Amino acid sequence: MKFCLISTVSINEEEKIRVEWLKEVVDYGIIWFLVLLSIASVGVSIERHLFYRHVNLNHFQDRKSLEIELTKKLHLIATIGSNAPYIGLLGTVCGIMLTFYTMGREGFMDTGKIMVGLALALKATAVGLCVAIPSVVLYNLLLRRARVLMMRWEILNGRERI
């Protein structure tokens, strides 16, 4: 009988450790991953902006080579902007699952604990949106700048080298 109690206690402790680990992954892993994506998006945007400011349109013989250089790395910003909300949503779903799991394990819970758990779960979605919105704006601004540069090249070179 003693052995059963000890193994039950150790299983509950292992389960608590797993739940705490998952909570840390949601709180820090997903949010820090989103912060890293935000830094990457801003970094690529700055690099592209600096490239656009100093590009010499006369160095390009045809429109396709210019377009390749101007749109290089823009897909990274678009990918971050389109996927960040889903990554945040994943964090929110995991956080809500943890809250419900804790509610089920503890039975009756104070509503304050439930609301805090749900509010903390929603922060991942908020961070995801805070990463996505600037990324999409930067992508659109840079894409517009690339199109303007391509039009300027066409004006300079006429349509014969397109």
mmCIF file of C-alpha atoms in Angstrom:
data_model
loop_
_atom_site.group_PDB
_atom_site.id
_atom_site.type_symbol
_atom_site.label_atom_id
_atom_site.label_comp_id
_atom_site.label_asym_id
_atom_site.label_seq_id
_atom_site.Cartn_x
_atom_site.Cartn_y
_atom_site.Cartn_z
ATOM 1 C CA MET A 1 0.000 0.000 0.000
ATOM 2 C CA LYS A 2 2.839 2.363 0.791
ATOM 3 C CA PHE A 3 4.367 1.722 -2.631
ATOM 4 C CA CYS A 4 1.150 2.789 -4.400
ATOM 5 C CA LEU A 5 1.029 6.070 -2.482
ATOM 6 C CA ILE A 6 4.653 6.860 -3.296
ATOM 7 C CA SER A 7 4.215 6.138 -7.002
ATOM 8 C CA THR A 8 1.003 8.217 -7.111
ATOM 9 C CA VAL A 9 2.762 11.134 -5.461
ATOM 10 C CA SER A 10 5.731 10.877 -7.836
ATOM 11 C CA ILE A 11 3.385 10.731 -10.850
ATOM 12 C CA ASN A 12 1.598 13.859 -9.645
ATOM 13 C CA GLU A 13 4.936 15.607 -9.141
ATOM 14 C CA GLU A 14 6.111 14.568 -12.614
ATOM 15 C CA GLU A 15 2.842 15.789 -14.060
ATOM 16 C CA LYS A 16 3.212 19.157 -12.306
ATOM 17 C CA ILE A 17 6.751 19.445 -13.634
ATOM 18 C CA ARG A 18 5.549 18.757 -17.197
ATOM 19 C CA VAL A 19 2.743 21.293 -16.883
ATOM 20 C CA GLU A 20 5.134 23.919 -15.514
ATOM 21 C CA TRP A 21 7.573 23.161 -18.338
ATOM 22 C CA LEU A 22 4.811 23.604 -20.918
ATOM 23 C CA LYS A 23 3.766 26.843 -19.241
ATOM 24 C CA GLU A 24 7.322 28.157 -19.501
ATOM 25 C CA VAL A 25 7.504 27.123 -23.159
ATOM 26 C CA VAL A 26 4.302 29.034 -23.889
ATOM 27 C CA ASP A 27 5.291 32.066 -21.821
ATOM 28 C CA TYR A 28 8.887 32.358 -22.937
ATOM 29 C CA GLY A 29 9.443 30.113 -25.942
ATOM 30 C CA ILE A 30 6.645 31.295 -28.190
ATOM 31 C CA ILE A 31 6.845 34.934 -27.166
ATOM 32 C CA TRP A 32 10.621 35.072 -27.558
ATOM 33 C CA PHE A 33 10.317 33.334 -30.916
ATOM 34 C CA LEU A 34 7.887 36.054 -31.985
ATOM 35 C CA VAL A 35 10.283 38.734 -30.724
ATOM 36 C CA LEU A 36 13.069 37.096 -32.736
ATOM 37 C CA LEU A 37 10.844 37.128 -35.838
ATOM 38 C CA SER A 38 10.125 40.810 -35.231
ATOM 39 C CA ILE A 39 13.829 41.606 -35.027
ATOM 40 C CA ALA A 40 14.436 39.667 -38.244
ATOM 41 C CA SER A 41 11.623 41.495 -40.020
ATOM 42 C CA VAL A 42 12.864 44.912 -38.969
ATOM 43 C CA GLY A 43 16.463 43.979 -39.801
ATOM 44 C CA VAL A 44 15.598 42.833 -43.315
ATOM 45 C CA SER A 45 13.449 45.939 -43.787
ATOM 46 C CA ILE A 46 16.312 48.229 -42.811
ATOM 47 C CA GLU A 47 18.699 46.389 -45.120
ATOM 48 C CA ARG A 48 16.269 46.632 -48.035
ATOM 49 C CA HIS A 49 15.599 50.327 -47.365
ATOM 50 C CA LEU A 50 19.314 51.090 -47.384
ATOM 51 C CA PHE A 51 19.745 49.070 -50.581
ATOM 52 C CA TYR A 52 16.915 50.973 -52.278
ATOM 53 C CA ARG A 53 18.447 54.307 -51.299
ATOM 54 C CA HIS A 54 21.785 53.448 -52.888
ATOM 55 C CA VAL A 55 20.812 51.282 -55.874
ATOM 56 C CA ASN A 56 22.145 52.487 -59.210
ATOM 57 C CA LEU A 57 19.559 51.716 -61.873
ATOM 58 C CA ASN A 58 22.156 52.110 -64.651
ATOM 59 C CA HIS A 59 23.984 48.962 -63.519
ATOM 60 C CA PHE A 60 21.132 46.704 -64.629
ATOM 61 C CA GLN A 61 20.921 45.583 -68.242
ATOM 62 C CA ASP A 62 17.403 44.186 -68.104
ATOM 63 C CA ARG A 63 14.284 44.528 -66.012
ATOM 64 C CA LYS A 64 14.315 40.943 -64.716
ATOM 65 C CA SER A 65 17.751 41.237 -63.083
ATOM 66 C CA LEU A 66 16.660 44.525 -61.485
ATOM 67 C CA GLU A 67 13.455 42.947 -60.219
ATOM 68 C CA ILE A 68 15.357 40.013 -58.735
ATOM 69 C CA GLU A 69 17.664 42.336 -56.813
ATOM 70 C CA LEU A 70 14.891 44.655 -55.655
ATOM 71 C CA THR A 71 12.589 41.912 -54.376
ATOM 72 C CA LYS A 72 15.327 39.863 -52.716
ATOM 73 C CA LYS A 73 14.411 38.971 -49.099
ATOM 74 C CA LEU A 74 10.985 40.618 -49.262
ATOM 75 C CA HIS A 75 9.402 37.175 -49.007
ATOM 76 C CA LEU A 76 10.887 36.837 -45.501
ATOM 77 C CA ILE A 77 9.033 39.919 -44.289
ATOM 78 C CA ALA A 78 5.810 38.717 -45.917
ATOM 79 C CA THR A 79 6.174 35.260 -44.386
ATOM 80 C CA ILE A 80 6.736 36.691 -40.919
ATOM 81 C CA GLY A 81 3.801 39.059 -41.311
ATOM 82 C CA SER A 82 1.435 36.343 -42.431
ATOM 83 C CA ASN A 83 2.482 33.657 -39.934
ATOM 84 C CA ALA A 84 3.075 35.621 -36.705
ATOM 85 C CA PRO A 85 -0.633 35.738 -35.775
ATOM 86 C CA TYR A 86 -0.853 31.953 -36.115
ATOM 87 C CA ILE A 87 2.186 31.438 -33.925
ATOM 88 C CA GLY A 88 0.619 33.747 -31.337
ATOM 89 C CA LEU A 89 -2.638 31.854 -31.644
ATOM 90 C CA LEU A 90 -0.784 28.598 -31.005
ATOM 91 C CA GLY A 91 0.555 30.093 -27.780
ATOM 92 C CA THR A 92 -2.929 31.202 -26.802
ATOM 93 C CA VAL A 93 -4.431 27.788 -27.456
ATOM 94 C CA CYS A 94 -1.708 26.099 -25.404
ATOM 95 C CA GLY A 95 -2.215 28.631 -22.596
ATOM 96 C CA ILE A 96 -5.971 28.075 -22.558
ATOM 97 C CA MET A 97 -5.443 24.316 -22.557
ATOM 98 C CA LEU A 98 -3.134 24.679 -19.557
ATOM 99 C CA THR A 99 -5.723 26.806 -17.763
ATOM 100 C CA PHE A 100 -8.442 24.231 -18.382
ATOM 101 C CA TYR A 101 -6.111 21.421 -17.355
ATOM 102 C CA THR A 102 -5.325 23.208 -14.094
ATOM 103 C CA MET A 103 -9.026 23.804 -13.502
ATOM 104 C CA GLY A 104 -9.699 20.107 -14.011
ATOM 105 C CA ARG A 105 -6.891 18.995 -11.721
ATOM 106 C CA GLU A 106 -7.713 21.385 -8.876
ATOM 107 C CA GLY A 107 -11.472 21.039 -9.101
ATOM 108 C CA PHE A 108 -12.923 24.256 -7.761
ATOM 109 C CA MET A 109 -10.826 27.298 -8.595
ATOM 110 C CA ASP A 110 -11.019 30.929 -7.732
ATOM 111 C CA THR A 111 -12.366 32.870 -10.710
ATOM 112 C CA GLY A 112 -9.466 35.276 -10.329
ATOM 113 C CA LYS A 113 -6.989 32.483 -11.081
ATOM 114 C CA ILE A 114 -9.013 31.439 -14.113
ATOM 115 C CA MET A 115 -9.129 34.976 -15.493
ATOM 116 C CA VAL A 116 -5.412 35.496 -14.900
ATOM 117 C CA GLY A 117 -4.645 32.238 -16.712
ATOM 118 C CA LEU A 118 -6.803 33.188 -19.681
ATOM 119 C CA ALA A 119 -5.414 36.728 -19.812
ATOM 120 C CA LEU A 120 -1.866 35.406 -19.796
ATOM 121 C CA ALA A 121 -2.790 32.988 -22.559
ATOM 122 C CA LEU A 122 -4.074 35.827 -24.733
ATOM 123 C CA LYS A 123 -0.800 37.735 -24.521
ATOM 124 C CA ALA A 124 0.714 35.383 -27.104
ATOM 125 C CA THR A 125 -1.919 36.432 -29.647
ATOM 126 C CA ALA A 126 -1.312 40.084 -28.805
ATOM 127 C CA VAL A 127 2.431 39.677 -29.345
ATOM 128 C CA GLY A 128 1.774 37.828 -32.603
ATOM 129 C CA LEU A 129 -0.336 40.722 -33.848
ATOM 130 C CA CYS A 130 2.294 43.233 -32.691
ATOM 131 C CA VAL A 131 4.813 41.391 -34.867
ATOM 132 C CA ALA A 132 2.511 40.867 -37.857
ATOM 133 C CA ILE A 133 1.079 44.341 -38.312
ATOM 134 C CA PRO A 134 4.407 46.211 -38.621
ATOM 135 C CA SER A 135 5.794 43.418 -40.810
ATOM 136 C CA VAL A 136 2.913 43.690 -43.257
ATOM 137 C CA VAL A 137 3.194 47.484 -43.302
ATOM 138 C CA LEU A 138 6.956 47.305 -43.920
ATOM 139 C CA TYR A 139 6.473 44.714 -46.652
ATOM 140 C CA ASN A 140 3.925 46.886 -48.450
ATOM 141 C CA LEU A 141 6.104 49.993 -48.169
ATOM 142 C CA LEU A 142 9.163 48.164 -49.490
ATOM 143 C CA LEU A 143 7.234 46.493 -52.292
ATOM 144 C CA ARG A 144 5.898 49.880 -53.364
ATOM 145 C CA ARG A 145 9.432 51.314 -53.332
ATOM 146 C CA ALA A 146 10.673 48.381 -55.448
ATOM 147 C CA ARG A 147 7.896 48.938 -57.994
ATOM 148 C CA VAL A 148 8.701 52.645 -58.193
ATOM 149 C CA LEU A 149 12.368 51.847 -58.827
ATOM 150 C CA MET A 150 11.405 49.377 -61.570
ATOM 151 C CA MET A 151 9.197 52.025 -63.195
ATOM 152 C CA ARG A 152 12.054 54.528 -63.044
ATOM 153 C CA TRP A 153 14.309 51.984 -64.754
ATOM 154 C CA GLU A 154 11.675 51.540 -67.482
ATOM 155 C CA ILE A 155 11.470 55.301 -67.957
ATOM 156 C CA LEU A 156 15.260 55.548 -68.229
ATOM 157 C CA ASN A 157 15.672 52.589 -70.567
ATOM 158 C CA GLY A 158 12.477 52.599 -72.509
ATOM 159 C CA ARG A 159 10.488 49.438 -73.110
ATOM 160 C CA GLU A 160 12.942 47.858 -75.554
ATOM 161 C CA ARG A 161 15.033 46.065 -72.888
ATOM 162 C CA ILE A 162 12.131 44.647 -70.886
#
